């Protein structure tokens, strides 16, 4: 059965491996090049969070614009591709071509056929996701030493830790189920792409409930000191500590800013802070990284298990 | 070795066609005692018919004592049919050819010939000659 | 005496839109080539799928004694596999597998092992599908419309191959077709399905010998057909009449009245007679089957 699985799915396996290898080479190349560039152009102590490092960061950003844009799309596109090309055809193509009547009438029982395919392909998908995470984790510090963004930026968050593996597995399970229900490859592929996108936005909206957010009242700025935190909400509090929607114009007059300037807003905020107002921010600090990673992975794994189980049940019910 | 043929439009059942062909081969001397009949597999592989049909035909021939099955070896011809020697056949055939030519010259068509031949056969049977 | 190779008892299969097979009880004797005939939608494919485990019955049961090999109607194969890889597929998914026999068959048919399955002709694909089924050395070979979409030469070749296996290994075959003339010389057992119900199951020779086509004056029809559609030992399967003459397919003893002309029906006539009268049945008692 393992030979059968390999022979039927080697195209996907080899393509994915080739993609990961190419991506690895791209990341490695850009990392080496960037290291050389940094050592030639960086001010002392850079790259880092010091203001003097900003020009370097901008320069790096411009140099590797293309890689950054690939990077930006990967968290959504890769799971969608896995779901569409690994999951959807797994049972969808068998039904579509009628080959399930060949495969499931041999001596190997259907449950074993399913178990081997799901275990082998699911395992390879998880391994691929972990490999991607490893490569990204090794690559990022070269550009962002000292500037952590793997928690606050959800795109980066989904590319490191266990998130890619969980997302890939989820997409694989979703594709498998879609192929089983629809019994056609193309519609199942479309469904999986839409499903992954919807899930990603849903989980992002849900993610602030993964833990109780911390709350801090700022008395001289509206910007959190930690740029990697995930903001949950913010509101003004009056001098008595009561939360208010927005301080009235009678407290501090506010004029509208023109163009890209925010001079008037800053003046207004300064006035409020001067009168004893505070800015209450609730947020998740970056120390929550692993809790969020495991919570999200747990949800995705559970969903994968349920969808995989449904696909198996539907297949074993034998309605040829 | 005999090679069977099927006439699918004859209306005669397949197994009877096989029996007739063996009998005819025995009469004509193309099959002789000791000869082996093709195995059921060989027959069905060339004719695409049910093997049980072949076995049934062979059983019928066996019942008539014309052939005998030897387990593990095949089915063999036991005895020929008294249809005259090959020389007799040749001589009689010549005579028949002459007769047909004369009948043609007398203006009889094919149907007339068959009717005449059939009538003579029937008369002969009644008189106990054939 | 070998026990029946396939036995269905009260078998019922339903789809969302209704019953595809109802209360179907039959037994196929071992070593026979059984023809499963009936119009499209009669339940032939459903019965076969249930027999090979592709469908779970809603009622009753169907049991195959020994191993069944199945070739579905469109002869599905993995088109991107080479012929050799298809054989490996068979070897890896079966415990019983006769690779030398499979290689010999394909060599005899001049089918190259390194050719992609998708590039073979329809007849060659049918032969590869059949080779995989036969290499499993099954006790029962189930073939859904094995001759559909094949040219006459390929039909003959496929039938020759099946018959040769039957002769050599004594396996049993259940094959479906909606063209009765395909089956006349190859099958020795007849199963007729009509509208999801079993109508006929029996030895073809016995069936033909047990039926008569009667032609006679119309006024004689009443002497055979009583109120219940049968009288004495004669059962009228189907009848067609003009003003003066009646023609009937009957089961049982020939009538005594000399004005009847009687002859044995052909397989075509027998099948058509039953299909035209879905209420007629000719089923043996199950005990009688093992002969």
XYZ file of C-alpha atoms in Angstrom, chain B residues 1 8 10 13 25 31 36 43 47 51 56 60 63 84 100-102 104-105 112 117:
21
model
C -6.215 -32.732 -34.888
C -23.983 -19.190 -35.558
C -27.648 -22.478 -38.390
C -27.229 -25.860 -30.820
C -14.311 -36.128 -39.305
C -9.894 -38.302 -37.267
C -6.508 -36.763 -29.450
C -11.722 -25.201 -28.044
C -14.453 -20.253 -30.350
C -16.420 -24.874 -21.693
C -21.194 -31.918 -22.930
C -22.209 -37.361 -25.790
C -21.727 -42.193 -24.564
C -16.387 -46.543 -46.085
C -25.046 -33.960 -61.128
C -23.593 -33.035 -64.527
C -26.161 -35.186 -66.320
C -27.826 -30.198 -65.102
C -27.746 -31.064 -68.785
C -34.807 -29.977 -58.178
C -31.797 -36.700 -53.881
